[in-house]
Short mmCIF file of C-alpha atoms and ligand atoms in Angstrom, two decimals:
data_model
loop_
_atom_site.label_atom_id
_atom_site.label_comp_id
_atom_site.label_asym_id
_atom_site.label_seq_id
_atom_site.Cartn_x
_atom_site.Cartn_y
_atom_site.Cartn_z
CA MET A 17 -11.28 12.27 17.27
CA SER A 18 -7.79 10.65 16.34
CA GLU A 19 -6.34 10.18 13.02
CA ASN A 20 -6.70 6.50 12.61
CA LEU A 21 -10.44 6.36 13.80
CA ASN A 22 -11.09 9.11 10.95
CA VAL A 23 -9.30 7.18 8.58
CA LEU A 24 -11.60 4.00 9.49
CA LEU A 25 -14.72 6.26 9.45
CA SER A 26 -14.21 7.74 6.05
CA THR A 27 -13.23 4.33 4.84
CA GLN A 28 -16.87 3.08 6.22
CA TYR A 29 -18.53 6.24 4.76
CA ILE A 30 -17.21 5.43 1.30
CA ILE A 31 -17.90 1.81 1.68
CA GLU A 32 -21.70 2.52 2.34
CA GLN A 33 -21.83 4.99 -0.44
CA ALA A 34 -20.77 2.31 -2.62
CA LEU A 35 -22.92 -0.55 -1.79
CA THR A 36 -25.90 1.73 -1.72
CA LYS A 37 -25.12 3.19 -5.16
CA LEU A 38 -24.55 -0.61 -6.19
CA GLY A 39 -27.84 -1.47 -4.98
CA TYR A 40 -26.94 -3.71 -2.03
CA SER A 41 -28.98 -3.78 1.66
CA ALA A 42 -28.19 -2.20 4.55
CA ALA A 43 -27.27 -6.01 5.93
CA MET A 44 -24.50 -5.88 2.97
CA VAL A 45 -23.15 -2.38 4.65
CA ASP A 46 -22.90 -3.72 7.91
CA LEU A 47 -21.50 -6.67 6.79
CA LEU A 48 -18.49 -5.02 5.16
CA LYS A 49 -17.90 -2.04 6.92
CA GLU A 50 -16.07 -3.57 9.53
CA PRO A 51 -13.28 -6.80 9.50
CA MET A 52 -14.77 -9.91 10.05
CA ARG A 53 -11.97 -11.06 12.80
CA VAL A 54 -9.62 -9.14 14.96
CA LEU A 55 -7.00 -10.79 16.66
CA THR A 56 -5.35 -8.72 19.53
CA VAL A 57 -2.01 -10.87 20.53
CA ARG A 58 0.65 -10.06 23.52
CA ILE A 59 3.90 -11.06 22.56
CA PRO A 60 6.81 -11.54 25.34
CA ILE A 61 10.37 -11.15 24.08
CA ARG A 62 13.27 -11.49 26.09
CA MET A 63 15.53 -8.64 24.73
CA ASP A 64 19.34 -8.33 24.64
CA ASP A 65 19.91 -7.07 28.21
CA ASP A 66 17.99 -10.54 29.43
CA THR A 67 14.84 -7.95 30.41
CA VAL A 68 11.42 -9.09 29.44
CA LYS A 69 9.55 -6.88 26.72
CA VAL A 70 5.83 -7.18 26.12
CA PHE A 71 4.65 -6.45 22.64
CA THR A 72 1.24 -6.07 21.55
CA GLY A 73 0.43 -6.84 17.90
CA TYR A 74 -2.68 -7.45 15.89
CA ARG A 75 -3.86 -9.34 12.63
CA ALA A 76 -7.10 -8.30 11.05
CA GLN A 77 -9.30 -10.17 8.38
CA HIS A 78 -11.61 -7.77 6.87
CA ASN A 79 -13.59 -10.55 4.54
CA ASP A 80 -13.17 -14.03 3.29
CA ALA A 81 -15.86 -14.27 1.14
CA VAL A 82 -13.70 -14.15 -1.95
CA GLY A 83 -10.93 -16.28 -0.77
CA PRO A 84 -8.30 -16.24 1.77
CA THR A 85 -6.80 -12.63 3.09
CA LYS A 86 -3.94 -11.12 2.57
CA GLY A 87 -1.71 -8.26 3.77
CA GLY A 88 1.28 -6.79 5.32
CA VAL A 89 2.36 -6.42 8.68
CA ARG A 90 3.61 -3.14 10.20
CA PHE A 91 6.39 -2.44 12.60
CA HIS A 92 5.50 0.59 13.94
CA PRO A 93 4.99 3.01 17.28
CA ASP A 94 2.06 4.26 15.80
CA VAL A 95 0.58 1.11 15.02
CA ASN A 96 -3.39 0.48 16.97
CA GLU A 97 -6.65 -1.54 16.15
CA ASP A 98 -8.46 1.29 14.18
CA GLU A 99 -5.33 1.62 11.78
CA VAL A 100 -5.10 -1.77 11.42
CA LYS A 101 -8.63 -2.48 10.33
CA ALA A 102 -9.04 0.16 8.08
CA LEU A 103 -5.78 -1.26 6.43
CA SER A 104 -7.26 -4.45 6.06
CA ILE A 105 -10.33 -2.81 4.60
CA TRP A 106 -8.29 -1.20 1.64
CA MET A 107 -6.70 -4.40 0.89
CA SER A 108 -10.05 -5.89 0.29
CA LEU A 109 -10.87 -2.92 -2.13
CA LYS A 110 -7.07 -3.26 -3.61
CA CYS A 111 -7.60 -6.68 -4.34
CA GLY A 112 -11.51 -6.27 -5.58
CA ILE A 113 -9.96 -3.75 -8.09
CA VAL A 114 -7.23 -5.53 -9.54
CA ASP A 115 -9.11 -8.65 -9.51
CA LEU A 116 -7.33 -10.90 -7.01
CA PRO A 117 -8.76 -14.20 -5.64
CA TYR A 118 -8.28 -12.75 -2.07
CA GLY A 119 -10.45 -10.66 0.79
CA GLY A 120 -7.93 -8.05 2.47
CA GLY A 121 -6.05 -8.58 5.82
CA LYS A 122 -3.46 -6.49 7.58
CA GLY A 123 -1.26 -6.85 10.42
CA GLY A 124 0.78 -4.98 12.69
CA ILE A 125 2.80 -4.72 16.05
CA ILE A 126 3.77 -1.78 18.25
CA CYS A 127 7.19 -1.61 18.62
CA ASP A 128 10.17 0.63 17.39
CA PRO A 129 12.57 -1.59 15.04
CA ARG A 130 14.85 1.49 14.84
CA GLN A 131 15.89 0.82 18.55
CA MET A 132 15.49 -3.15 18.29
CA SER A 133 18.66 -5.21 17.64
CA PHE A 134 19.14 -7.85 14.56
CA ARG A 135 18.60 -10.65 17.01
CA GLU A 136 15.50 -8.84 18.88
CA LEU A 137 13.65 -8.47 15.83
CA GLU A 138 14.02 -11.86 14.81
CA ARG A 139 12.41 -13.11 18.54
CA LEU A 140 9.77 -10.45 17.72
CA SER A 141 8.72 -11.81 13.92
CA ARG A 142 9.25 -15.37 15.46
CA GLY A 143 6.80 -14.42 18.49
CA TYR A 144 4.14 -12.82 16.20
CA VAL A 145 3.65 -15.78 14.12
CA ARG A 146 3.25 -18.27 16.88
CA ALA A 147 0.85 -16.00 18.34
CA ILE A 148 -1.30 -15.42 15.15
CA SER A 149 -0.33 -19.24 13.82
CA GLN A 150 -3.95 -20.38 14.60
CA LEU A 151 -5.70 -17.72 12.30
CA VAL A 152 -3.14 -17.54 9.36
CA GLY A 153 -1.90 -20.28 6.60
CA PRO A 154 -1.20 -20.43 2.93
CA SER A 155 -4.96 -20.63 2.29
CA LYS A 156 -6.65 -18.55 5.06
CA ASP A 157 -4.71 -15.45 5.55
CA ILE A 158 -1.00 -14.70 4.14
CA PRO A 159 1.03 -11.76 5.28
CA ALA A 160 3.37 -9.28 3.87
CA PRO A 161 5.97 -6.90 4.19
CA ASP A 162 4.47 -3.13 4.75
CA VAL A 163 5.94 -0.63 6.79
CA MET A 164 9.16 -1.52 8.35
CA THR A 165 9.19 -4.72 7.74
CA ASN A 166 10.96 -6.43 4.85
CA SER A 167 12.30 -9.71 3.09
CA GLN A 168 14.33 -10.72 6.33
CA ILE A 169 11.61 -10.57 8.54
CA MET A 170 9.41 -12.24 6.18
CA ALA A 171 11.94 -15.00 5.91
CA TRP A 172 11.70 -15.57 9.83
CA MET A 173 8.24 -15.49 9.85
CA MET A 174 8.00 -18.12 6.89
CA ASP A 175 10.58 -20.47 8.65
CA GLU A 176 8.57 -19.95 11.93
CA TYR A 177 5.44 -20.77 10.36
CA SER A 178 7.09 -24.14 8.61
CA ARG A 179 8.28 -25.59 11.92
CA ILE A 180 5.09 -25.15 13.41
CA ARG A 181 3.21 -26.82 10.95
CA GLU A 182 6.31 -29.33 10.44
CA PHE A 183 6.29 -29.06 6.62
CA ASP A 184 7.73 -25.99 4.34
CA SER A 185 5.29 -23.64 3.45
CA PRO A 186 6.38 -20.67 1.22
CA GLY A 187 2.99 -19.92 0.47
CA PHE A 188 2.44 -18.80 3.90
CA ILE A 189 4.00 -15.39 3.44
CA THR A 190 5.15 -13.08 0.48
CA GLY A 191 7.78 -10.44 0.02
CA LYS A 192 10.47 -13.37 0.90
CA PRO A 193 13.87 -13.03 -0.47
CA ILE A 194 14.09 -14.63 -3.69
CA VAL A 195 15.95 -17.91 -2.43
CA LEU A 196 12.96 -18.45 -0.05
CA GLY A 197 10.51 -18.64 -3.10
CA GLY A 198 10.03 -14.84 -3.63
CA SER A 199 9.25 -13.36 -6.81
CA HIS A 200 11.10 -11.49 -8.81
CA GLY A 201 9.99 -7.90 -9.34
CA ARG A 202 8.46 -7.63 -5.82
CA GLU A 203 10.60 -5.10 -4.29
CA THR A 204 9.53 -2.30 -6.90
CA ALA A 205 6.10 -3.86 -7.64
CA THR A 206 4.18 -0.85 -5.72
CA ALA A 207 6.68 1.71 -8.01
CA LYS A 208 5.75 -0.41 -11.18
CA GLY A 209 2.29 -0.29 -10.54
CA VAL A 210 2.03 3.53 -10.03
CA THR A 211 4.37 3.75 -13.19
CA ILE A 212 1.47 2.10 -15.38
CA MET A 213 -1.02 4.15 -13.65
CA ILE A 214 0.43 7.50 -14.33
CA ASP A 215 0.95 6.26 -18.20
CA GLN A 216 -2.64 5.86 -18.41
CA ALA A 217 -3.65 8.72 -16.69
CA LEU A 218 -1.55 10.68 -18.97
CA LYS A 219 -3.35 9.07 -21.85
CA LYS A 220 -6.62 10.23 -20.53
CA ARG A 221 -5.78 13.56 -20.42
CA ASN A 222 -3.49 13.75 -23.65
CA ILE A 223 -0.45 14.39 -22.04
CA PRO A 224 2.97 13.11 -23.50
CA LEU A 225 5.22 10.99 -21.09
CA GLN A 226 8.14 12.48 -22.73
CA GLY A 227 8.96 15.43 -20.64
CA ALA A 228 6.21 15.38 -18.30
CA ARG A 229 6.99 17.04 -15.20
CA VAL A 230 6.55 15.26 -12.32
CA VAL A 231 6.81 16.11 -8.32
CA ILE A 232 6.99 13.31 -5.97
CA GLN A 233 6.39 13.56 -2.25
CA GLY A 234 8.55 10.81 -0.62
CA PHE A 235 11.85 9.31 -1.48
CA GLY A 236 11.33 5.65 0.05
CA ASN A 237 10.76 2.44 -1.31
CA ALA A 238 7.71 3.55 -3.40
CA GLY A 239 8.58 7.15 -3.93
CA SER A 240 12.69 6.79 -5.18
CA TYR A 241 12.06 3.42 -7.12
CA LEU A 242 8.89 5.83 -8.96
CA ALA A 243 11.29 8.41 -9.73
CA LYS A 244 13.91 6.36 -11.26
CA PHE A 245 11.40 4.65 -13.21
CA MET A 246 9.99 7.92 -14.11
CA HIS A 247 13.25 9.43 -15.06
CA ASP A 248 14.12 6.31 -17.19
CA ALA A 249 11.23 6.42 -19.33
CA GLY A 250 11.82 10.31 -20.79
CA ALA A 251 9.51 12.12 -17.86
CA LYS A 252 11.06 15.22 -15.86
CA VAL A 253 11.22 14.78 -12.08
CA ILE A 254 11.39 18.26 -10.77
CA GLY A 255 10.49 17.87 -7.18
CA ILE A 256 11.03 14.98 -4.41
CA SER A 257 10.89 15.15 -0.81
CA ASP A 258 11.41 13.44 2.39
CA VAL A 259 10.50 13.99 6.05
CA TYR A 260 13.02 16.80 6.17
CA GLY A 261 11.66 18.83 3.30
CA GLY A 262 11.34 19.20 -0.63
CA LEU A 263 13.81 19.80 -3.50
CA TYR A 264 12.53 21.54 -6.49
CA ARG A 265 14.52 21.90 -9.45
CA PRO A 266 12.12 23.02 -13.02
CA GLU A 267 14.89 22.08 -14.98
CA GLY A 268 14.97 18.63 -13.70
CA LEU A 269 16.75 16.63 -10.74
CA ASP A 270 19.57 14.44 -11.04
CA ILE A 271 17.25 11.08 -9.99
CA ASP A 272 20.45 8.88 -10.27
CA ASP A 273 22.72 11.38 -8.01
CA LEU A 274 19.83 11.58 -5.48
CA LEU A 275 19.39 7.52 -5.15
CA ASP A 276 23.02 7.10 -4.69
CA ARG A 277 23.14 9.65 -1.57
CA ARG A 278 19.90 8.76 -0.06
CA ASP A 279 19.86 6.89 3.28
CA SER A 280 18.16 3.27 4.18
CA PHE A 281 15.22 5.59 5.43
CA GLY A 282 14.75 7.29 2.46
CA THR A 283 15.78 10.44 3.46
CA VAL A 284 18.15 13.25 1.23
CA THR A 285 17.22 16.31 1.18
CA LYS A 286 19.57 17.03 4.56
CA LEU A 287 22.26 17.35 2.00
CA PHE A 288 20.87 20.56 0.20
CA LYS A 289 20.54 24.21 1.30
CA ASP A 290 17.92 25.29 -1.02
CA THR A 291 14.91 23.08 -0.09
CA MET A 292 11.22 24.14 0.25
CA THR A 293 8.70 22.37 2.95
CA ASN A 294 7.03 19.62 1.79
CA LYS A 295 4.09 21.85 2.19
CA GLU A 296 5.25 24.11 -0.69
CA LEU A 297 6.41 21.09 -2.29
CA LEU A 298 2.71 19.84 -3.30
CA GLU A 299 1.52 23.92 -4.71
CA GLN A 300 4.23 23.51 -7.28
CA GLU A 301 3.37 23.70 -10.88
CA CYS A 302 3.54 20.24 -12.68
CA ASP A 303 1.79 17.74 -14.81
CA ILE A 304 1.93 14.73 -12.38
CA LEU A 305 1.57 15.00 -8.60
CA VAL A 306 2.40 11.37 -6.56
CA PRO A 307 2.17 11.71 -2.81
CA ALA A 308 3.86 9.06 -2.02
CA ALA A 309 5.06 9.28 1.91
CA ILE A 310 2.07 9.57 4.66
CA GLU A 311 -1.37 10.25 5.18
CA ASN A 312 -3.64 13.43 5.03
CA GLN A 313 -1.33 15.40 3.19
CA ILE A 314 -3.96 17.12 0.62
CA THR A 315 -6.50 18.68 2.75
CA GLU A 316 -9.54 20.79 2.26
CA GLU A 317 -6.84 23.37 3.47
CA ASN A 318 -4.25 23.32 0.45
CA ALA A 319 -6.58 21.28 -2.31
CA ALA A 320 -7.64 24.61 -3.85
CA ARG A 321 -3.80 25.40 -4.32
CA ILE A 322 -2.56 22.15 -5.93
CA ARG A 323 -1.88 22.84 -9.52
CA ALA A 324 -1.15 19.41 -10.94
CA PRO A 325 -3.97 18.09 -13.32
CA ILE A 326 -3.18 14.64 -12.08
CA ILE A 327 -2.65 13.10 -8.76
CA VAL A 328 -1.83 9.84 -8.45
CA GLU A 329 -1.61 8.11 -4.77
CA ALA A 330 0.99 5.97 -4.08
CA ALA A 331 0.35 6.60 -0.48
CA ASN A 332 -2.48 5.27 1.50
CA GLY A 333 -5.07 7.91 2.45
CA PRO A 334 -2.95 10.98 1.04
CA THR A 335 -6.11 13.25 0.44
CA THR A 336 -9.23 13.54 2.61
CA LEU A 337 -12.44 13.15 1.33
CA GLU A 338 -13.34 16.70 1.42
CA ALA A 339 -10.03 17.44 -0.52
CA THR A 340 -11.09 14.87 -3.21
CA ARG A 341 -14.56 16.68 -3.48
CA ILE A 342 -12.48 19.74 -4.08
CA LEU A 343 -10.14 18.48 -6.40
CA THR A 344 -12.61 16.65 -8.60
CA GLU A 345 -14.82 19.79 -8.92
CA ARG A 346 -11.56 21.66 -10.32
CA GLY A 347 -11.46 18.70 -13.07
CA VAL A 348 -8.20 17.22 -11.33
CA LEU A 349 -7.80 13.77 -12.62
CA LEU A 350 -7.03 11.66 -9.33
CA VAL A 351 -5.59 7.98 -9.25
CA PRO A 352 -6.76 6.89 -5.77
CA ASP A 353 -4.61 4.40 -3.46
CA VAL A 354 -6.72 1.57 -3.74
CA LEU A 355 -6.18 1.38 -7.48
CA ALA A 356 -2.73 3.23 -7.60
CA SER A 357 -0.36 1.49 -5.35
CA ALA A 358 -2.17 -2.05 -5.72
CA GLY A 359 0.90 -3.16 -7.56
CA GLY A 360 2.49 -4.45 -4.64
CA VAL A 361 -0.30 -6.80 -3.77
CA VAL A 362 -0.56 -8.05 -7.17
CA VAL A 363 3.24 -9.25 -7.64
CA SER A 364 2.45 -11.02 -3.91
CA TYR A 365 -0.07 -12.70 -5.46
CA PHE A 366 2.05 -13.57 -8.16
CA GLU A 367 4.76 -14.93 -5.33
CA TRP A 368 1.92 -16.84 -4.21
CA VAL A 369 0.95 -18.51 -7.58
CA GLN A 370 4.54 -19.48 -7.97
CA ASN A 371 4.64 -20.87 -4.54
CA ASN A 372 1.85 -22.82 -5.22
CA GLN A 373 2.99 -24.23 -8.38
CA GLY A 374 6.64 -24.57 -7.46
CA TYR A 375 7.48 -22.95 -10.90
CA TYR A 376 8.99 -19.62 -11.34
CA TRP A 377 8.50 -16.79 -13.61
CA THR A 378 10.90 -14.36 -15.12
CA GLU A 379 11.12 -10.46 -14.20
CA ALA A 380 9.84 -9.86 -17.88
CA GLU A 381 6.90 -11.94 -17.26
CA VAL A 382 6.09 -10.81 -13.44
CA HIS A 383 6.40 -7.01 -15.50
CA ALA A 384 3.87 -8.07 -18.45
CA ARG A 385 1.21 -9.91 -16.18
CA LEU A 386 1.36 -6.84 -13.52
CA GLN A 387 1.17 -4.27 -16.58
CA GLU A 388 -2.09 -6.22 -17.86
CA MET A 389 -3.78 -6.38 -14.16
CA MET A 390 -2.93 -2.74 -13.67
CA GLU A 391 -4.19 -1.51 -16.91
CA LYS A 392 -7.35 -3.65 -16.72
CA GLY A 393 -8.16 -2.37 -13.11
CA PHE A 394 -7.57 1.62 -14.03
CA GLU A 395 -9.90 0.96 -16.89
CA ASN A 396 -12.66 -0.54 -14.93
CA VAL A 397 -12.47 2.25 -12.39
CA TYR A 398 -12.07 5.19 -15.23
CA ASN A 399 -15.58 3.86 -16.90
CA VAL A 400 -17.40 3.33 -13.55
CA HIS A 401 -16.04 7.27 -12.65
CA MET A 402 -17.25 8.22 -16.11
CA THR A 403 -20.61 5.99 -16.53
CA ARG A 404 -21.91 6.44 -13.01
CA ASN A 405 -20.54 10.10 -13.01
CA VAL A 406 -18.75 9.91 -9.38
CA ASP A 407 -15.49 10.58 -8.30
CA MET A 408 -12.57 8.60 -9.49
CA ARG A 409 -12.31 7.28 -5.18
CA LEU A 410 -15.98 6.15 -5.12
CA ALA A 411 -15.79 4.47 -8.58
CA ALA A 412 -12.43 2.84 -7.18
CA TYR A 413 -14.52 1.24 -3.95
CA MET A 414 -17.56 0.28 -5.98
CA VAL A 415 -15.11 -1.88 -8.07
CA GLY A 416 -13.15 -2.96 -5.45
CA VAL A 417 -16.22 -3.90 -2.90
CA ARG A 418 -18.58 -5.41 -5.97
CA LYS A 419 -16.69 -9.02 -6.05
CA MET A 420 -16.74 -9.26 -2.22
CA ALA A 421 -20.62 -8.26 -1.96
CA GLU A 422 -21.19 -10.86 -4.85
CA ALA A 423 -19.23 -13.73 -3.39
CA ALA A 424 -21.08 -13.02 0.05
CA ARG A 425 -24.41 -13.06 -1.36
CA PHE A 426 -23.69 -16.08 -3.43
CA ARG A 427 -22.48 -17.71 -0.02
CA GLY A 428 -25.75 -16.95 1.33
CA TRP A 429 -24.50 -14.52 3.82
CA VAL A 430 -26.47 -11.67 3.23
P1 NAD B 508 9.31 4.24 3.20
O1 NAD B 508 9.29 4.44 4.72
O2 NAD B 508 10.15 3.57 2.44
O3 NAD B 508 9.60 5.93 2.73
C1 NAD B 508 8.64 7.00 3.19
C2 NAD B 508 9.07 8.10 2.92
O4 NAD B 508 8.28 9.32 3.22
C3 NAD B 508 10.50 8.62 3.03
O5 NAD B 508 11.42 9.49 2.18
C4 NAD B 508 10.51 9.41 4.39
O6 NAD B 508 11.44 10.51 4.75
C5 NAD B 508 9.10 10.36 4.05
N1 NAD B 508 8.51 10.89 5.26
C6 NAD B 508 8.00 10.19 5.92
N2 NAD B 508 7.34 11.23 7.39
C7 NAD B 508 7.54 12.20 6.19
C8 NAD B 508 6.38 13.49 6.37
N3 NAD B 508 5.83 13.81 7.36
N4 NAD B 508 6.40 14.24 5.14
C9 NAD B 508 7.02 14.37 4.26
N5 NAD B 508 7.81 13.16 3.98
C10 NAD B 508 7.52 12.13 4.74
O7 NAD B 508 7.81 3.99 2.77
P2 NAD B 508 7.33 3.28 1.59
O8 NAD B 508 7.45 2.02 1.73
O9 NAD B 508 7.93 4.05 0.49
O10 NAD B 508 5.72 3.86 1.79
C11 NAD B 508 5.37 5.10 1.27
C12 NAD B 508 3.68 5.17 1.14
O11 NAD B 508 3.46 4.41 0.32
C13 NAD B 508 2.88 4.64 2.68
O12 NAD B 508 1.61 5.35 2.77
C14 NAD B 508 2.59 3.18 2.43
O13 NAD B 508 1.76 2.79 3.16
C15 NAD B 508 2.49 3.62 0.61
N6 NAD B 508 2.64 2.10 -0.19
C16 NAD B 508 3.64 1.46 0.10
C17 NAD B 508 4.02 0.03 -0.65
C18 NAD B 508 5.32 -0.51 -0.92
O14 NAD B 508 5.37 -1.50 -1.41
N7 NAD B 508 6.22 0.23 -0.16
C19 NAD B 508 2.90 -0.32 -1.21
C20 NAD B 508 1.44 0.33 -0.95
C21 NAD B 508 1.51 1.67 -0.24
#
């Protein structure tokens, strides 16, 4: 079974458990375990050498009972339909947990941006928007950045959509540059949200933030900003890693120096000799472990050796279902991905609201509102975890799926 199908099947398994625990029917499970729409597109692009290459792209819309769908577009060679489907379901859950008026969506193109020129990337971004334009829009489905897409790509996509519709449409996409209607705080939103989750989890375990020892796997957009926020808040970041390996210093790492020296792909450990493997890093003693890199890092094989009492999942899908069970039995407080990494979509929502109003907020306003929504999300999930005696992941799914199911019920769909 492919890893992506596996991710989709485990997501569907927990959705079913969550809806059953909440008392919904089999028909509701049937409706919500798959996206309502998945579009596959073929995009012919003239490359710089004058040849034509045809790219495959996807857009999945999980469920629009609550409101328009929302979610990023990923550019990566490994993009495939099952992955896009699973990611669209996770987006629905994130939106439900932090109570946004959206359902989940996700898109992707099979390509390798590292092998493409700036102009080829522009043509591909515009071609993708032309291919999906009937399905998307500011009150239908709102894309955003994801793996290997950025504010420049969002700007091209917004421009293309505005040309097709013949009016300026900043609310079509989020994660734009500030001058095109982007929001302050969008770039650091995921890491800020994770910081708020760490704070909440530490309070539940009566561990002070000052001096708390943090290990972060991954030093990209999410991991590196998080390291900086943790360091600035007085925590001790004792471990970080990238695709090449991990750095572990019990006395604390010099985060500003590492940030200065990391490259644009989030790698820095190659500059050091005394590194360890990612696998070893995850098992080091610390107060908080944050997987912020890729999927399936904590599994049945290593879960018993993880020594952190708190795990906060900045990455999507870093812990398998079996590992979640082992960690929960051991009393580890696990803040699951669909809650922990929701900061990005919260500030995307703020960007869309600001675009719709034509009135822009300060960074301080964005942070204050993000803090409030993330704290509320944590409290709701934690309460379900305690009162219904379910693990934090199932609790998060129960909170995340409820609004969508209620909206579908009121609409008379099920
Ligand atoms: P990124 O590409 O900026 O950084 C990824 C980091 O992980 C890099 O340091 C890279 O070297 C490291 N890495 C890659 N492969 C690895 C491997 N096999 N082992 C160990 N490390 C590896 O990505 P990002 O935007 O920081 O996203 C990281 C995770 O967080 C992903 O799972 C992503 O889906 C999730 N996430 C990110 C955001 C966001 O706003 N950036 C939002 C929600 C979720």
